[in-house]
XYZ file of C-alpha atoms in Angstrom:
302
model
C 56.207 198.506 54.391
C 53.885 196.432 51.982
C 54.427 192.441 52.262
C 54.756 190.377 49.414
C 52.288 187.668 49.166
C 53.255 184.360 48.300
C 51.353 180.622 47.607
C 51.269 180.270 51.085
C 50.059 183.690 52.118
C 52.341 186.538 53.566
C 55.693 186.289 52.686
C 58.522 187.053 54.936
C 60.830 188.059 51.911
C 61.431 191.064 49.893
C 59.467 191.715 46.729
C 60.937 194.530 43.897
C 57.972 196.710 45.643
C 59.191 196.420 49.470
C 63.267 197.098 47.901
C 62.524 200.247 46.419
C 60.359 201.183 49.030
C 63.443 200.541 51.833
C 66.031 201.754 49.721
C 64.067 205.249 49.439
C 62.753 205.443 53.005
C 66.435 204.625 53.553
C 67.566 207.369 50.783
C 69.886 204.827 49.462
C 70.802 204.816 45.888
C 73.012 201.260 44.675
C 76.297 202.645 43.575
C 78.623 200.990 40.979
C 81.445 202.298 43.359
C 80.450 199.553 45.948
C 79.551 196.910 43.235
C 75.862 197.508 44.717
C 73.118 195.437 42.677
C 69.907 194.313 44.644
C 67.988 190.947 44.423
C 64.897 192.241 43.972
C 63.090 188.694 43.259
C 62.292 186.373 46.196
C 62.411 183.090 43.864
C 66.393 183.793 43.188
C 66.872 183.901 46.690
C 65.396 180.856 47.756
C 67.152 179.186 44.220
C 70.538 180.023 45.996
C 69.995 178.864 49.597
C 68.528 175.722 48.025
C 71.715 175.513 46.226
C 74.192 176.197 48.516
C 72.151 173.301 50.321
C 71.259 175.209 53.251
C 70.942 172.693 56.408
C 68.910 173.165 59.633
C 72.044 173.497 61.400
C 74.024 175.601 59.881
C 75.481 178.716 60.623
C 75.819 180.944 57.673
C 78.220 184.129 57.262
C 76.920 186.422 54.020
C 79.245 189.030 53.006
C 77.581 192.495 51.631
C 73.603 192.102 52.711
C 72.744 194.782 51.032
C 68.852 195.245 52.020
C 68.753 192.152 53.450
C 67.193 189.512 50.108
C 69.349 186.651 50.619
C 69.875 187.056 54.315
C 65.829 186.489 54.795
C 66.052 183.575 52.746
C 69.282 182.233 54.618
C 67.584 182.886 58.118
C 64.494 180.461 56.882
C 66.543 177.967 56.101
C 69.557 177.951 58.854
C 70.255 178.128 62.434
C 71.767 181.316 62.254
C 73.376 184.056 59.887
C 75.964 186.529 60.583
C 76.160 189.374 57.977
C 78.880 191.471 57.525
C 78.177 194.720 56.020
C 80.369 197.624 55.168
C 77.942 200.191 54.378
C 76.826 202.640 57.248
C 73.095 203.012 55.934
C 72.358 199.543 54.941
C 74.047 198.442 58.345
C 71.816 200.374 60.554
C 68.989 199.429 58.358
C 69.245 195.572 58.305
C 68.479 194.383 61.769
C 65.294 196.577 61.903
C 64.260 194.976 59.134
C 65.191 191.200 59.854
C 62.509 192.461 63.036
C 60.231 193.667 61.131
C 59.393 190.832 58.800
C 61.306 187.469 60.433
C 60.584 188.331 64.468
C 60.720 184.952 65.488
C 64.358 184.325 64.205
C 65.592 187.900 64.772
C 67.934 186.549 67.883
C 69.188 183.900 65.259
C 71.094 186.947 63.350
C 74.085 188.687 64.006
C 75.726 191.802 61.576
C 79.089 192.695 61.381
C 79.654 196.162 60.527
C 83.332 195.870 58.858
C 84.586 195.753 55.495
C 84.595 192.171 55.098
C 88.619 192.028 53.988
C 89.546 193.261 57.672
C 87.203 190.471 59.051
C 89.280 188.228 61.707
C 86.672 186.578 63.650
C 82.717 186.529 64.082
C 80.121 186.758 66.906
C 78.685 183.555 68.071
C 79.517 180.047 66.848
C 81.898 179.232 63.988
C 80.352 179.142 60.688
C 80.082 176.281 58.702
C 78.263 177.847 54.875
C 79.339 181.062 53.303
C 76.566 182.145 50.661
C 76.529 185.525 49.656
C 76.205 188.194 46.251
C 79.771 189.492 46.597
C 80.533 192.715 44.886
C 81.980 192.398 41.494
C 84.698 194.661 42.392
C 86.071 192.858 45.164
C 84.845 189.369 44.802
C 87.787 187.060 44.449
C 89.797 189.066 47.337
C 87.095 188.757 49.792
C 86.264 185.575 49.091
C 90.051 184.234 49.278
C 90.191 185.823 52.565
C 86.891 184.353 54.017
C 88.023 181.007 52.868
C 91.307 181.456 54.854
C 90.703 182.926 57.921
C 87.322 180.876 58.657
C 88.520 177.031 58.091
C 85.312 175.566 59.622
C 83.262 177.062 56.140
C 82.730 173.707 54.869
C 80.637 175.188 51.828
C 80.174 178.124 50.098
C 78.023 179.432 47.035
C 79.059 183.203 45.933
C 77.054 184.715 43.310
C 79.811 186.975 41.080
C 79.977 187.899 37.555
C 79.690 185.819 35.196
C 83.330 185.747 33.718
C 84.474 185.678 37.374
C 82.722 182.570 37.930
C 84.197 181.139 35.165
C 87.857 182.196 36.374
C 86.823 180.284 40.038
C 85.627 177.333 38.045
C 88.015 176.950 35.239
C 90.427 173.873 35.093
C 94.293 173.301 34.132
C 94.308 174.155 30.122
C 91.628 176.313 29.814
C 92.322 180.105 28.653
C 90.544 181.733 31.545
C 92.185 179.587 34.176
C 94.404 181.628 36.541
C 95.335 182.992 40.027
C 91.983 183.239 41.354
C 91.386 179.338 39.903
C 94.349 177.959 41.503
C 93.982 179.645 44.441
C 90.366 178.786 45.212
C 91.408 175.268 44.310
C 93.475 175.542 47.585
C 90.951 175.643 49.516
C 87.742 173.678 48.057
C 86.961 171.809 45.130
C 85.612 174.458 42.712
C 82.727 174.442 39.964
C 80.039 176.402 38.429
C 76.501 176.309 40.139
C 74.311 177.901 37.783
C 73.405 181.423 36.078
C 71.512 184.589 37.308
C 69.612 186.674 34.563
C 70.396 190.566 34.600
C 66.601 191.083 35.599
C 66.374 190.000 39.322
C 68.864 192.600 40.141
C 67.994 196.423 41.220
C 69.830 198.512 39.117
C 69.832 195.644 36.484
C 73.809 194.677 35.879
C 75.436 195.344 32.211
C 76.746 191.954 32.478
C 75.920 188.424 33.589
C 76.048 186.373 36.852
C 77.333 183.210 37.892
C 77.137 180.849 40.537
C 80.345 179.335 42.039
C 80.101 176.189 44.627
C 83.079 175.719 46.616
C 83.538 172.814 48.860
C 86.545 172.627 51.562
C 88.926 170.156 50.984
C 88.680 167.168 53.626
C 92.323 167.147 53.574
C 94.510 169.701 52.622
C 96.922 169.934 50.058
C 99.969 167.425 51.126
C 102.876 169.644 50.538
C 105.772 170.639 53.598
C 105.531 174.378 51.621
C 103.945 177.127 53.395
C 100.365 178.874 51.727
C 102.447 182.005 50.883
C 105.270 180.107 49.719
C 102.873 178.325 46.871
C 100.857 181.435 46.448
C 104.293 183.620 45.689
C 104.933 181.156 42.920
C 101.331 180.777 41.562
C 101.396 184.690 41.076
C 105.153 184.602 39.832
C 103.540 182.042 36.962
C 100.902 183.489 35.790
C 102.130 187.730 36.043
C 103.994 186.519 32.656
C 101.563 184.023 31.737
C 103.107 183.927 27.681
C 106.272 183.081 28.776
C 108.009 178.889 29.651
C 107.706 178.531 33.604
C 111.723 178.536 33.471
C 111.264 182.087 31.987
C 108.363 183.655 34.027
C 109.802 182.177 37.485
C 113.450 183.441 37.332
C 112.448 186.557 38.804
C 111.037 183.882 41.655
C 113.667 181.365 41.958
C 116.367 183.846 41.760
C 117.417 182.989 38.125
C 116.633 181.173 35.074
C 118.836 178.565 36.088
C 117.573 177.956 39.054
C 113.955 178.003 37.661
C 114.646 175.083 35.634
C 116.266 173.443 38.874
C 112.865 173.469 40.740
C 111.148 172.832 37.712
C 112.954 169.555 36.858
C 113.262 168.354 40.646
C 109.023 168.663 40.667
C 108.681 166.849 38.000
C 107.639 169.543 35.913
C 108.942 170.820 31.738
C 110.851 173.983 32.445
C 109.295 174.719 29.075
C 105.509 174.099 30.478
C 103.568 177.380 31.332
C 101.373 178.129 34.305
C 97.906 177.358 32.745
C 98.591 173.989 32.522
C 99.379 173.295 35.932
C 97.350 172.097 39.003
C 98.175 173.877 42.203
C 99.117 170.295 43.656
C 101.819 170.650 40.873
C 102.433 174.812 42.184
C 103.008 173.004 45.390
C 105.807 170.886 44.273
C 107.203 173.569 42.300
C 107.296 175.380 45.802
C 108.826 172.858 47.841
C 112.167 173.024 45.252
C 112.535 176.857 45.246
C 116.399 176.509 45.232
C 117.610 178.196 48.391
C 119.058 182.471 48.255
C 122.564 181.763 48.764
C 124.469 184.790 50.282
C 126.634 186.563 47.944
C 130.134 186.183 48.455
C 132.305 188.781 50.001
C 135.303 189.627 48.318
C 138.832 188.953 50.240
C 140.323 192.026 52.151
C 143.647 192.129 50.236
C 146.326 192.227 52.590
């Protein structure tokens, strides 16, 4: 395998040269099925770990490795890096190749050979960064779930499509804000992190990327309402995001009626819609869901 040479002579990461040259000794082809685009350029790579701010001593989890671009770059700057990589061929492939061109940190990395989504725990010690190019097709999902079922990921940087990023990072009022923004904002404090070009990729995407920086709430949301209880009525809101809150969370609340009930007890214009709303404000609107009463029997006539 050639070796890309840098300022500082050899360099550990992978060139556009050494990825075609793996992906064919490999006889892999990047399909759109997967969401499969390759970093092919060694400056983008370092750009994001510097971004995500990359410490010493953290230990990073990267979702969908790929070749193994960003996780080179991650293991230079980190303690250690778990990768967690759904594909059979590229999951064989990587550790070889972590060997092959970082030696001396190869027992600092650990891959996971799972699609991420049925991810419930990692080798080694808990993470605390999650930087990784998620798929376009399954971005928001897997990155929801990572956030959730790892609470010691104190930061993460994903690179996604652009307009996804923009969904993440969009704020009450704006027209792209939605599920995935109120969602995320459970979690972390959400923003945008920058733009990718369409060129450092391998096959070169028809559309633009984004990065999103999310940082873990020090404290989480006060509300006595459950995670699924404000999710249900975050995706009650915004499935019939045209119509009045009173209107798109009858369905929810039972009724109309009883829509505007919850609405008015949190404080909140029955006659507001979900794209103006904060998910402190979802939270609320959960804690008043009016209570299913049973329905009444009728008397046994005697």
């Amino acid at each position: 395998m050639s070796t890309t040479t840098g300022p500082d002579g050899p360099d550990a990461l992978l060139g556009p040269a050494d990825i075609r040259e793996l992906a064919a000794a490999l006889g892999v082809r990047p399909t759109k099925q997967k969401g499969q685009n390759f970093v092919i350029d060694a400056n983008t790579v370092r750009r994001i770990v510097r971004t995500a701010g990359v410490r010493p001593d953290d230990v990073v989890v990267e979702v969908g490795p790929g070749l193994g671009s960003l996780t080179l770059a991650l293991l230079e700057a980190a303690d250690r890096v778990t990768a967690v990589e759904i594909d059979d061929i590229l999951a064989a492939a990587l550790p070889a190749t972590i060997a092959a061109r970082m030696p001396e940190r190869k027992d600092r990395f650990a891959l996971v050979h799972s699609d991420a989504m049925l991810v419930q725990e990692l080798p080694g010690p808990a993470p605390t960064a999650l930087v990784a190019n998620l798929p376009y097709n399954v971005a928001v999902p897997v990155l929801l779930h990572m956030l959730d079922r790892f609470p010691t990921i104190e930061r993460t940087l994903v690179m996604v499509q652009a307009e996804v990023a923009d969904r993440l990072a969009a704020g009450p009022g704006n027209k792209v804000y939605g599920v995935p923004s109120v969602k995320a904002n459970w979690y972390a404090e959400v923003k945008r992190a920058g733009a990718i070009g369409r060129n450092v990729f391998w096959p070169a995407p028809n559309v633009d990327s984004g990065l999103v920086s999310l940082v873990r709430r020090t404290e989480p949301i006060a509300t006595t309402a459950t995670k699924a209880e404000v999710f249900a009525a975050v995706d009650a809101a915004f499935a019939q995001r045209r119509k009045t809150l009173r209107a798109a969370l009858a369905g929810w609340a039972g009724s109309p009626a009883a829509a505007e009930e919850a609405l008015v007890k949190a404080g909140i214009s029955p006659q507001a819609r979900g794209e103006a709303l904060t998910v402190e404000e979802f939270a609320r609107i959960a804690e008043n869901k009016p209570e299913s009463k049973p329905e009444s029997k009728p008397e046994a006539q005697a």
